[in-house]
XYZ file of N, CA, C and O in Angstrom:
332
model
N 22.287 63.670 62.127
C 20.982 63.894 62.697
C 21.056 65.156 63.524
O 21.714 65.313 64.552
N 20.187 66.132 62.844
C 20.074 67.436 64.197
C 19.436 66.937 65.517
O 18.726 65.941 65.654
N 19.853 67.884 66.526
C 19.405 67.537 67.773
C 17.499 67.958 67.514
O 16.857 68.594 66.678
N 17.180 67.166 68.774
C 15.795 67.271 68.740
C 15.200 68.612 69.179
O 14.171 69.147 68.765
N 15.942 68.979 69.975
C 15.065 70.709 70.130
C 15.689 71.253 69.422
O 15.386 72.397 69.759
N 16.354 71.364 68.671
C 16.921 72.184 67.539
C 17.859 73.512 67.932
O 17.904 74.591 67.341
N 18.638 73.056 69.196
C 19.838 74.055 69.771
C 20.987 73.046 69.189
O 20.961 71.833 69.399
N 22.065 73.754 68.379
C 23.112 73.030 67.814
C 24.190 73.225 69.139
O 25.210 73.465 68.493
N 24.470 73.258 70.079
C 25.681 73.727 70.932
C 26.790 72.564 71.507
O 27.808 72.656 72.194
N 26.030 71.364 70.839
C 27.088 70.358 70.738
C 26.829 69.029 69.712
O 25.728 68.612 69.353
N 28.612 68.301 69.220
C 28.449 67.852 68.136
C 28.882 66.582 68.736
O 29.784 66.653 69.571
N 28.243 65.095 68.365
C 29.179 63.556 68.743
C 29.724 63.355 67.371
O 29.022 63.818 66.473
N 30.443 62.969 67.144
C 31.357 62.084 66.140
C 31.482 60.476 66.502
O 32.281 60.082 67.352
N 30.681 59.663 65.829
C 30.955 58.258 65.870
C 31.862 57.780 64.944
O 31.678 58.086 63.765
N 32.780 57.108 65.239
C 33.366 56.365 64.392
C 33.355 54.801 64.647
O 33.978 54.256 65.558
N 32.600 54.188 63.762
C 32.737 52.552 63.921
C 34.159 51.501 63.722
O 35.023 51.776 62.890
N 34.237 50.348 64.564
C 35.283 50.070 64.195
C 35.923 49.384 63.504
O 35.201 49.513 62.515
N 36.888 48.579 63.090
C 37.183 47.229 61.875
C 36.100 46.518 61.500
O 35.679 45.859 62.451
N 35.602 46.404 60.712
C 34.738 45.530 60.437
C 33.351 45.736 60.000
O 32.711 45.188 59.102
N 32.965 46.847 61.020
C 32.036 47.528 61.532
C 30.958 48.756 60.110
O 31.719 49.372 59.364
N 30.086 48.896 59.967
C 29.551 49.936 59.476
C 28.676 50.928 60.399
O 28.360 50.886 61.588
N 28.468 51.662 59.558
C 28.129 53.026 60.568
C 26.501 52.299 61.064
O 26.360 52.228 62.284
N 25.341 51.788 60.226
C 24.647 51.245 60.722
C 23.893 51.122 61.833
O 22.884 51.792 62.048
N 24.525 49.945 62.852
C 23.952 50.314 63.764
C 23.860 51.378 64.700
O 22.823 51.528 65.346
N 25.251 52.453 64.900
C 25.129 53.357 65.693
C 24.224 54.496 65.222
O 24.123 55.573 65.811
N 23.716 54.231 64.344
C 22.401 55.424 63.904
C 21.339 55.486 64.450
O 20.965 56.575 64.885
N 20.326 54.027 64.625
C 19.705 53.731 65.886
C 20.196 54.394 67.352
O 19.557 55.237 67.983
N 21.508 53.797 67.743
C 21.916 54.036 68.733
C 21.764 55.861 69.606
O 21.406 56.277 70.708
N 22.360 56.553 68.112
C 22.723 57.787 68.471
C 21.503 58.241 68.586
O 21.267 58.829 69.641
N 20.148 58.093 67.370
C 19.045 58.384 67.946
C 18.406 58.073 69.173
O 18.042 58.979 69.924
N 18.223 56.775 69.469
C 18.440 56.777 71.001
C 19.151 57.308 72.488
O 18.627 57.561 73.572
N 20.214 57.344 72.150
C 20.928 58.680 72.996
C 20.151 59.848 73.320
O 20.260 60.228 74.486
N 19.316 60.572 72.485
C 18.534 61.807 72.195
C 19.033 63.103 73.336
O 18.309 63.879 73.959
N 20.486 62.992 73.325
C 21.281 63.792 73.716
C 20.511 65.359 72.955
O 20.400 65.707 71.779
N 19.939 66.257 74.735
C 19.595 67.093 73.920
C 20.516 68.885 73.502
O 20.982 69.684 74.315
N 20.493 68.954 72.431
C 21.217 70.170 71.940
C 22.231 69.754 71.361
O 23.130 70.590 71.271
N 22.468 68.577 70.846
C 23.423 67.713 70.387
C 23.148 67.332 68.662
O 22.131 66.960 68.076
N 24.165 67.537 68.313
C 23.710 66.728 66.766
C 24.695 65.833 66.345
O 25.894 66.004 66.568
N 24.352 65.145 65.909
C 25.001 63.507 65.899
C 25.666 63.716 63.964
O 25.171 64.188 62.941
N 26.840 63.135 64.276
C 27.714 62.608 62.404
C 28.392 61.077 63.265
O 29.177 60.741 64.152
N 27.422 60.517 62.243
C 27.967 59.063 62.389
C 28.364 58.641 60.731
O 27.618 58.498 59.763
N 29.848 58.512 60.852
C 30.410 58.380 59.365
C 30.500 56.889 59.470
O 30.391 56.135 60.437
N 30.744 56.665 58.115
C 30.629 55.312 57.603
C 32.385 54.859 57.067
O 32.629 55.697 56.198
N 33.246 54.224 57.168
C 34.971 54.056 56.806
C 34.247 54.067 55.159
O 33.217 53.721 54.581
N 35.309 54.589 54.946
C 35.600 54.533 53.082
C 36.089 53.304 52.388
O 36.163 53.042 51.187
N 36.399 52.631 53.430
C 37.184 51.012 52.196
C 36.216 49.574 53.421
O 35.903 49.321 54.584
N 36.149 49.016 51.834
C 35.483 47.784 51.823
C 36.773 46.772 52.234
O 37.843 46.690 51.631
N 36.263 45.859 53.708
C 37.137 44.559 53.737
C 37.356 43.496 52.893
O 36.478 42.919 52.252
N 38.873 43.162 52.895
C 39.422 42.520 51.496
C 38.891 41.338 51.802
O 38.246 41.009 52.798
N 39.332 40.496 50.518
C 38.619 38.930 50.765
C 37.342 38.766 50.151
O 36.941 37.718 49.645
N 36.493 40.239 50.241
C 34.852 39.812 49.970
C 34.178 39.792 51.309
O 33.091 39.249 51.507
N 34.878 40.406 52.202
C 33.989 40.024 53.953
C 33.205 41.152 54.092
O 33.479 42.185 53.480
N 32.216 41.057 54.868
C 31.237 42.253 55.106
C 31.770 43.145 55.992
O 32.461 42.759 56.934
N 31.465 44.582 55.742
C 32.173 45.431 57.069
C 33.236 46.517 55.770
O 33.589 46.375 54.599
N 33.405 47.546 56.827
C 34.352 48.345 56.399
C 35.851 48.756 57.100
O 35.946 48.665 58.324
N 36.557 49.030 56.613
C 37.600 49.877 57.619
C 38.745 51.556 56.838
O 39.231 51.670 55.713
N 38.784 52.428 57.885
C 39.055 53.109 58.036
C 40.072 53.482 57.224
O 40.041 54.589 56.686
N 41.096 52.621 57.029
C 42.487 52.824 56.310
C 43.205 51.350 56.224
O 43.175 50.450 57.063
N 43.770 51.380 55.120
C 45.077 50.420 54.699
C 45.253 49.308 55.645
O 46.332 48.997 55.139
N 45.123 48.486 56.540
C 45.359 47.777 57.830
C 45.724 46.216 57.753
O 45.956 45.305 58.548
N 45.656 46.385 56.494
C 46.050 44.113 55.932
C 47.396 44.416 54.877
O 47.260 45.287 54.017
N 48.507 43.766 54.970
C 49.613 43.610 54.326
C 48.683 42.348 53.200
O 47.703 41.735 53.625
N 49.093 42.209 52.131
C 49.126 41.613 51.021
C 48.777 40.196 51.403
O 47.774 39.545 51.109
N 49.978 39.820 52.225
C 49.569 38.168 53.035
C 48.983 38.152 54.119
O 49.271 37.305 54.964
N 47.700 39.421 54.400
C 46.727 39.225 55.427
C 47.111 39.143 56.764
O 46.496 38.527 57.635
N 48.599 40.058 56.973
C 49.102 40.074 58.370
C 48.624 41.391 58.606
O 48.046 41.794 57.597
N 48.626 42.323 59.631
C 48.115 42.927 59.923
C 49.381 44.151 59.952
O 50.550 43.825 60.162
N 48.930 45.730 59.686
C 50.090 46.743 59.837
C 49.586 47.212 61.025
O 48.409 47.207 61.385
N 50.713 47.686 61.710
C 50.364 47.886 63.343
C 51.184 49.578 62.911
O 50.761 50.662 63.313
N 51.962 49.449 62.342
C 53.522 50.613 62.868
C 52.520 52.042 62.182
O 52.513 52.983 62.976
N 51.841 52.267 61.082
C 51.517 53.031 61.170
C 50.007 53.766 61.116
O 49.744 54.929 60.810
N 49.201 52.790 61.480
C 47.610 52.992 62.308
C 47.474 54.091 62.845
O 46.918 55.107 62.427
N 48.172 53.813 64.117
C 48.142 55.321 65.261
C 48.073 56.381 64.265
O 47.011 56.940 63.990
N 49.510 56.749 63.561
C 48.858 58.577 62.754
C 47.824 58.296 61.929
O 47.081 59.277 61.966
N 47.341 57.388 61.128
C 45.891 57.250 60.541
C 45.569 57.566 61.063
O 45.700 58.761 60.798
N 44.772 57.442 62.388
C 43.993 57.725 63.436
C 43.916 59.244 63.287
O 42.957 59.796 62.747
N 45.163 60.013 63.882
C 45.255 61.228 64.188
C 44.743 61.402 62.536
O 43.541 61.636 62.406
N 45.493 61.312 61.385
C 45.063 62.191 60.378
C 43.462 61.985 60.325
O 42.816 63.020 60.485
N 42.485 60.390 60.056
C 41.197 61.011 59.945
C 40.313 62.231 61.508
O 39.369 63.010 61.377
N 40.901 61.994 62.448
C 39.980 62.814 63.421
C 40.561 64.292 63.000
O 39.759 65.210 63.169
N 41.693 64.601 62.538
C 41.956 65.952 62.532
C 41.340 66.370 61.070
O 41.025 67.552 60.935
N 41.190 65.673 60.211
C 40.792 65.847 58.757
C 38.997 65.963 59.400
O 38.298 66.655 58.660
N 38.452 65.530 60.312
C 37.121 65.392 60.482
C 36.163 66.659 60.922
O 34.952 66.496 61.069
């Protein structure tokens, strides 16, 4: 969303979290109406396993639905620096 007076001189980046779709923070960010601001509210690329509603970011369920912890953190860093 461009900012409302139409000065680009700053950018938010939302990222939603486990589960989460970009959705509601679209409302949100329009509400913000942060002005000179333009809003990217991305949406995660992978669908939660199982069939559950929601998305997430990267790889985060081992096979038997335990959770990977060890390498999240550089996910992290690689999508914000890829962003």
């Amino acid at each position: 969303k461009s900012s409302s007076d139409s000065i680009h001189s700053n950018v938010l980046i939302v990222l939603h979290g486990l589960g989460d779709t970009a959705a509601p923070y679209i409302q949100f960010g329009t509400q913000l109406n942060l002005p000179q601001t333009d809003l990217i509210i991305l949406q995660a690329p992978h669908k939660l396993p199982a069939g559950l509603d929601g998305y997430l970011w990267y790889d985060t369920f081992e096979k038997d639905g335990n959770c990977k912890f060890i390498r999240n953190r550089m996910n992290i860093y690689y999508i914000i620096f890829f962003i």
